[in-house]
Amino acid sequence: MYLCPVKIFFNSLQEYNRSKIMNEKIHFNYAYPNHRYYDGYFRNMNVRGDIKNVSKLNLSNKMRMLWEQHVAWTRMLITSIAFDLPDTEFITNRLLRNPIDFEEALRSFYGDDIASQFRNLFREHLTIAAQLVKSAKAGDSQMVSNTEKEWYANADKIAAFLSDINPYWSQENWKSMLHEHLALTKSEAVNMLNKDYAANISVYDEIERQALEMADMMTEGIVEQFIKN
């Protein structure tokens, strides 16, 4: 018996209080990334050595690029899973490079151990998301419910971890932003599974905007902790 993914997957999206985040003005003048998506681009930026001399612009560009890639490759994987495309394995492998790229970016500031811990948490975030889409496509409501709980628990772990390593990263702000990210990604997946392409595009516009907010919040915390003074 076929179960509509919307009924088992897209429960009511939670409303998150983003007033704290939206009211906290970011004073740094961030620029948009150059969008040069080729291997090694961000690794060649001047982020090694004396972190006091790191270019704020390069840092902002890098974080924005990584978050843009995070949501873009997630979107491509959702599409590949939804339509059983032959590129699913390749898309998955590219998406799972994103946590490694974040690890490289954070290593210059936090060292190997902390950077690898973030990589593992972020990889888990992605693998859970992929399983959630697969379960929804298969109509497995119990697996969807269990996996979604695991997904949100992982987001809470990421928020707590970030607040532990940087005093300028609020756990509540990160939790709110990550929960919104999950809700938007879930909506994106549901729209794709139900072939509501107009709604899917609209949601992705919001996903992209929100991802850049997270990138800027990540950059601002690093600037305050390591570079500003």
Short mmCIF file of C-alpha atoms in Angstrom, two decimals:
data_model
loop_
_atom_site.label_atom_id
_atom_site.label_comp_id
_atom_site.label_asym_id
_atom_site.label_seq_id
_atom_site.Cartn_x
_atom_site.Cartn_y
_atom_site.Cartn_z
CA MET A 1 0.00 0.00 0.00
CA TYR A 2 1.46 3.34 -1.07
CA LEU A 3 1.65 6.03 1.57
CA CYS A 4 1.97 9.61 0.47
CA PRO A 5 5.34 10.95 1.72
CA VAL A 6 3.64 14.16 2.79
CA LYS A 7 1.51 12.30 5.33
CA ILE A 8 4.33 10.35 6.91
CA PHE A 9 7.21 12.76 6.46
CA PHE A 10 5.96 16.32 6.43
CA ASN A 11 4.36 16.68 9.81
CA SER A 12 3.68 20.21 10.95
CA LEU A 13 6.86 22.24 10.69
CA GLN A 14 7.82 23.72 14.01
CA GLU A 15 7.88 27.46 14.40
CA TYR A 16 11.21 28.64 15.71
CA ASN A 17 11.81 31.89 17.49
CA ARG A 18 14.47 33.61 15.45
CA SER A 19 14.11 37.02 17.11
CA LYS A 20 17.41 36.70 18.94
CA ILE A 21 19.26 35.92 15.75
CA MET A 22 17.53 38.52 13.63
CA ASN A 23 17.97 41.22 16.26
CA GLU A 24 21.67 40.61 16.65
CA LYS A 25 23.14 42.80 13.95
CA ILE A 26 26.26 41.56 12.25
CA HIS A 27 28.61 44.50 12.05
CA PHE A 28 31.19 42.95 9.75
CA ASN A 29 30.78 43.89 6.09
CA TYR A 30 30.63 40.46 4.50
CA ALA A 31 31.00 40.05 0.78
CA TYR A 32 29.50 37.36 -1.34
CA PRO A 33 31.77 34.52 -2.44
CA ASN A 34 33.36 34.38 -5.84
CA HIS A 35 31.67 31.02 -6.46
CA ARG A 36 34.82 29.48 -7.94
CA TYR A 37 33.85 25.89 -7.27
CA TYR A 38 36.98 23.99 -8.14
CA ASP A 39 39.13 21.65 -6.09
CA GLY A 40 41.62 23.27 -3.77
CA TYR A 41 40.29 26.82 -4.04
CA PHE A 42 39.52 27.34 -0.39
CA ARG A 43 42.53 25.26 0.71
CA ASN A 44 44.84 27.74 -1.03
CA MET A 45 43.43 30.75 0.77
CA ASN A 46 45.67 32.45 3.31
CA VAL A 47 44.41 30.70 6.44
CA ARG A 48 47.57 29.06 7.72
CA GLY A 49 50.28 30.50 9.92
CA ASP A 50 49.47 33.51 12.09
CA ILE A 51 45.68 33.52 12.40
CA LYS A 52 45.75 37.19 13.37
CA ASN A 53 46.61 37.97 9.74
CA VAL A 54 43.83 35.94 8.17
CA SER A 55 41.86 37.98 5.67
CA LYS A 56 38.36 38.59 6.99
CA LEU A 57 37.09 38.73 3.44
CA ASN A 58 38.63 35.37 2.57
CA LEU A 59 37.20 33.84 5.73
CA SER A 60 33.73 35.15 4.93
CA ASN A 61 33.99 34.00 1.32
CA LYS A 62 35.13 30.56 2.39
CA MET A 63 32.37 30.00 4.94
CA ARG A 64 29.73 31.20 2.51
CA MET A 65 31.10 28.93 -0.20
CA LEU A 66 31.09 25.89 2.10
CA TRP A 67 27.53 26.48 3.31
CA GLU A 68 26.38 27.14 -0.27
CA GLN A 69 27.95 23.84 -1.32
CA HIS A 70 26.37 22.12 1.67
CA VAL A 71 22.82 23.04 0.66
CA ALA A 72 23.42 22.74 -3.10
CA TRP A 73 24.79 19.19 -2.96
CA THR A 74 22.12 18.23 -0.42
CA ARG A 75 19.52 19.40 -2.92
CA MET A 76 21.12 17.38 -5.69
CA LEU A 77 21.16 14.25 -3.54
CA ILE A 78 17.48 14.69 -2.64
CA THR A 79 16.70 14.91 -6.35
CA SER A 80 18.81 11.85 -7.17
CA ILE A 81 17.18 9.76 -4.44
CA ALA A 82 13.67 10.91 -5.33
CA PHE A 83 14.03 9.93 -8.97
CA ASP A 84 16.44 6.99 -8.66
CA LEU A 85 19.03 8.74 -10.79
CA PRO A 86 22.22 6.89 -11.76
CA ASP A 87 24.40 9.63 -10.28
CA THR A 88 23.25 9.02 -6.68
CA GLU A 89 26.51 7.40 -5.57
CA PHE A 90 28.60 10.16 -7.12
CA ILE A 91 26.46 12.91 -5.63
CA THR A 92 26.65 11.23 -2.23
CA ASN A 93 30.44 11.07 -2.38
CA ARG A 94 30.68 14.74 -3.31
CA LEU A 95 28.26 15.78 -0.57
CA LEU A 96 30.23 13.84 2.03
CA ARG A 97 33.32 15.81 1.07
CA ASN A 98 31.65 18.90 2.54
CA PRO A 99 32.33 17.90 6.18
CA ILE A 100 35.97 17.29 5.24
CA ASP A 101 36.15 20.75 3.68
CA PHE A 102 34.72 22.27 6.85
CA GLU A 103 37.29 20.30 8.84
CA GLU A 104 40.08 21.83 6.75
CA ALA A 105 38.69 25.32 7.27
CA LEU A 106 38.33 24.95 11.05
CA ARG A 107 41.65 23.18 11.61
CA SER A 108 43.65 26.41 11.23
CA PHE A 109 41.81 27.90 14.18
CA TYR A 110 40.93 24.96 16.42
CA GLY A 111 43.45 22.23 15.66
CA ASP A 112 43.08 18.66 14.44
CA ASP A 113 41.01 17.15 17.25
CA ILE A 114 38.24 19.75 17.35
CA ALA A 115 38.11 20.01 13.56
CA SER A 116 37.73 16.24 13.19
CA GLN A 117 34.99 16.16 15.83
CA PHE A 118 33.03 18.74 13.83
CA ARG A 119 33.59 16.72 10.65
CA ASN A 120 32.11 13.62 12.27
CA LEU A 121 29.06 15.47 13.59
CA PHE A 122 28.45 17.15 10.24
CA ARG A 123 28.88 13.91 8.32
CA GLU A 124 26.30 12.32 10.60
CA HIS A 125 23.95 15.23 9.86
CA LEU A 126 24.17 14.43 6.14
CA THR A 127 23.93 10.65 6.36
CA ILE A 128 20.85 10.91 8.58
CA ALA A 129 19.24 13.31 6.10
CA ALA A 130 19.85 10.88 3.24
CA GLN A 131 18.32 8.02 5.22
CA LEU A 132 15.31 10.18 6.03
CA VAL A 133 14.62 10.88 2.36
CA LYS A 134 15.05 7.19 1.47
CA SER A 135 12.65 6.15 4.25
CA ALA A 136 10.07 8.70 3.15
CA LYS A 137 10.32 7.55 -0.46
CA ALA A 138 9.81 3.94 0.69
CA GLY A 139 6.77 4.91 2.77
CA ASP A 140 8.30 3.63 6.02
CA SER A 141 6.60 5.90 8.56
CA GLN A 142 8.23 4.33 11.62
CA MET A 143 11.71 4.71 10.18
CA VAL A 144 10.92 8.30 9.20
CA SER A 145 9.85 9.12 12.74
CA ASN A 146 12.90 7.50 14.33
CA THR A 147 15.33 9.01 11.86
CA GLU A 148 13.88 12.49 12.21
CA LYS A 149 14.36 12.36 15.99
CA GLU A 150 17.95 11.29 15.44
CA TRP A 151 18.41 14.16 12.97
CA TYR A 152 17.28 16.79 15.46
CA ALA A 153 19.34 15.24 18.25
CA ASN A 154 22.39 15.52 16.02
CA ALA A 155 21.61 19.20 15.36
CA ASP A 156 21.47 19.81 19.10
CA LYS A 157 24.86 18.11 19.49
CA ILE A 158 26.33 20.37 16.82
CA ALA A 159 24.93 23.48 18.51
CA ALA A 160 26.33 22.43 21.88
CA PHE A 161 29.69 21.56 20.35
CA LEU A 162 30.03 24.92 18.60
CA SER A 163 29.16 26.85 21.75
CA ASP A 164 31.77 24.85 23.67
CA ILE A 165 34.62 25.75 21.34
CA ASN A 166 33.75 29.41 20.76
CA PRO A 167 32.25 31.75 23.41
CA TYR A 168 30.85 33.96 20.64
CA TRP A 169 28.73 31.12 19.24
CA SER A 170 25.49 30.93 21.19
CA GLN A 171 24.15 27.41 21.66
CA GLU A 172 20.56 28.65 21.49
CA ASN A 173 21.20 30.63 18.32
CA TRP A 174 22.86 27.69 16.63
CA LYS A 175 20.15 25.32 17.79
CA SER A 176 17.47 27.63 16.38
CA MET A 177 19.29 28.08 13.07
CA LEU A 178 20.00 24.37 12.66
CA HIS A 179 16.43 23.40 13.51
CA GLU A 180 15.21 25.84 10.89
CA HIS A 181 17.70 24.37 8.42
CA LEU A 182 16.30 20.88 9.06
CA ALA A 183 12.70 22.04 8.72
CA LEU A 184 13.45 23.75 5.42
CA THR A 185 15.38 20.75 4.09
CA LYS A 186 12.50 18.47 5.04
CA SER A 187 10.08 20.71 3.20
CA GLU A 188 12.38 20.68 0.18
CA ALA A 189 12.47 16.87 0.18
CA VAL A 190 8.71 16.54 0.53
CA ASN A 191 8.08 18.93 -2.34
CA MET A 192 10.50 16.98 -4.53
CA LEU A 193 8.97 13.61 -3.62
CA ASN A 194 5.53 14.99 -4.43
CA LYS A 195 6.79 16.64 -7.64
CA ASP A 196 5.70 20.08 -6.50
CA TYR A 197 8.53 21.79 -8.31
CA ALA A 198 7.37 25.38 -7.90
CA ALA A 199 7.16 24.99 -4.12
CA ASN A 200 10.49 23.18 -4.13
CA ILE A 201 12.22 26.08 -5.84
CA SER A 202 10.63 28.58 -3.47
CA VAL A 203 11.82 26.62 -0.45
CA TYR A 204 15.33 26.36 -1.85
CA ASP A 205 15.53 30.14 -2.15
CA GLU A 206 14.85 30.30 1.59
CA ILE A 207 17.33 27.49 2.28
CA GLU A 208 20.05 29.37 0.43
CA ARG A 209 19.35 32.62 2.26
CA GLN A 210 19.32 30.88 5.62
CA ALA A 211 22.55 29.01 4.86
CA LEU A 212 24.30 32.31 4.24
CA GLU A 213 23.06 33.52 7.63
CA MET A 214 24.69 30.49 9.25
CA ALA A 215 27.88 31.14 7.30
CA ASP A 216 27.99 34.73 8.50
CA MET A 217 27.28 33.69 12.08
CA MET A 218 30.15 31.21 11.88
CA THR A 219 32.49 33.83 10.41
CA GLU A 220 31.56 36.47 12.98
CA GLY A 221 32.30 34.09 15.85
CA ILE A 222 35.76 33.29 14.48
CA VAL A 223 36.49 36.97 13.85
CA GLU A 224 35.53 37.84 17.43
CA GLN A 225 37.48 34.96 18.94
CA PHE A 226 40.69 35.06 16.91
CA ILE A 227 41.00 38.01 14.57
CA LYS A 228 39.25 41.14 15.82
CA ASN A 229 41.64 41.87 18.65
#
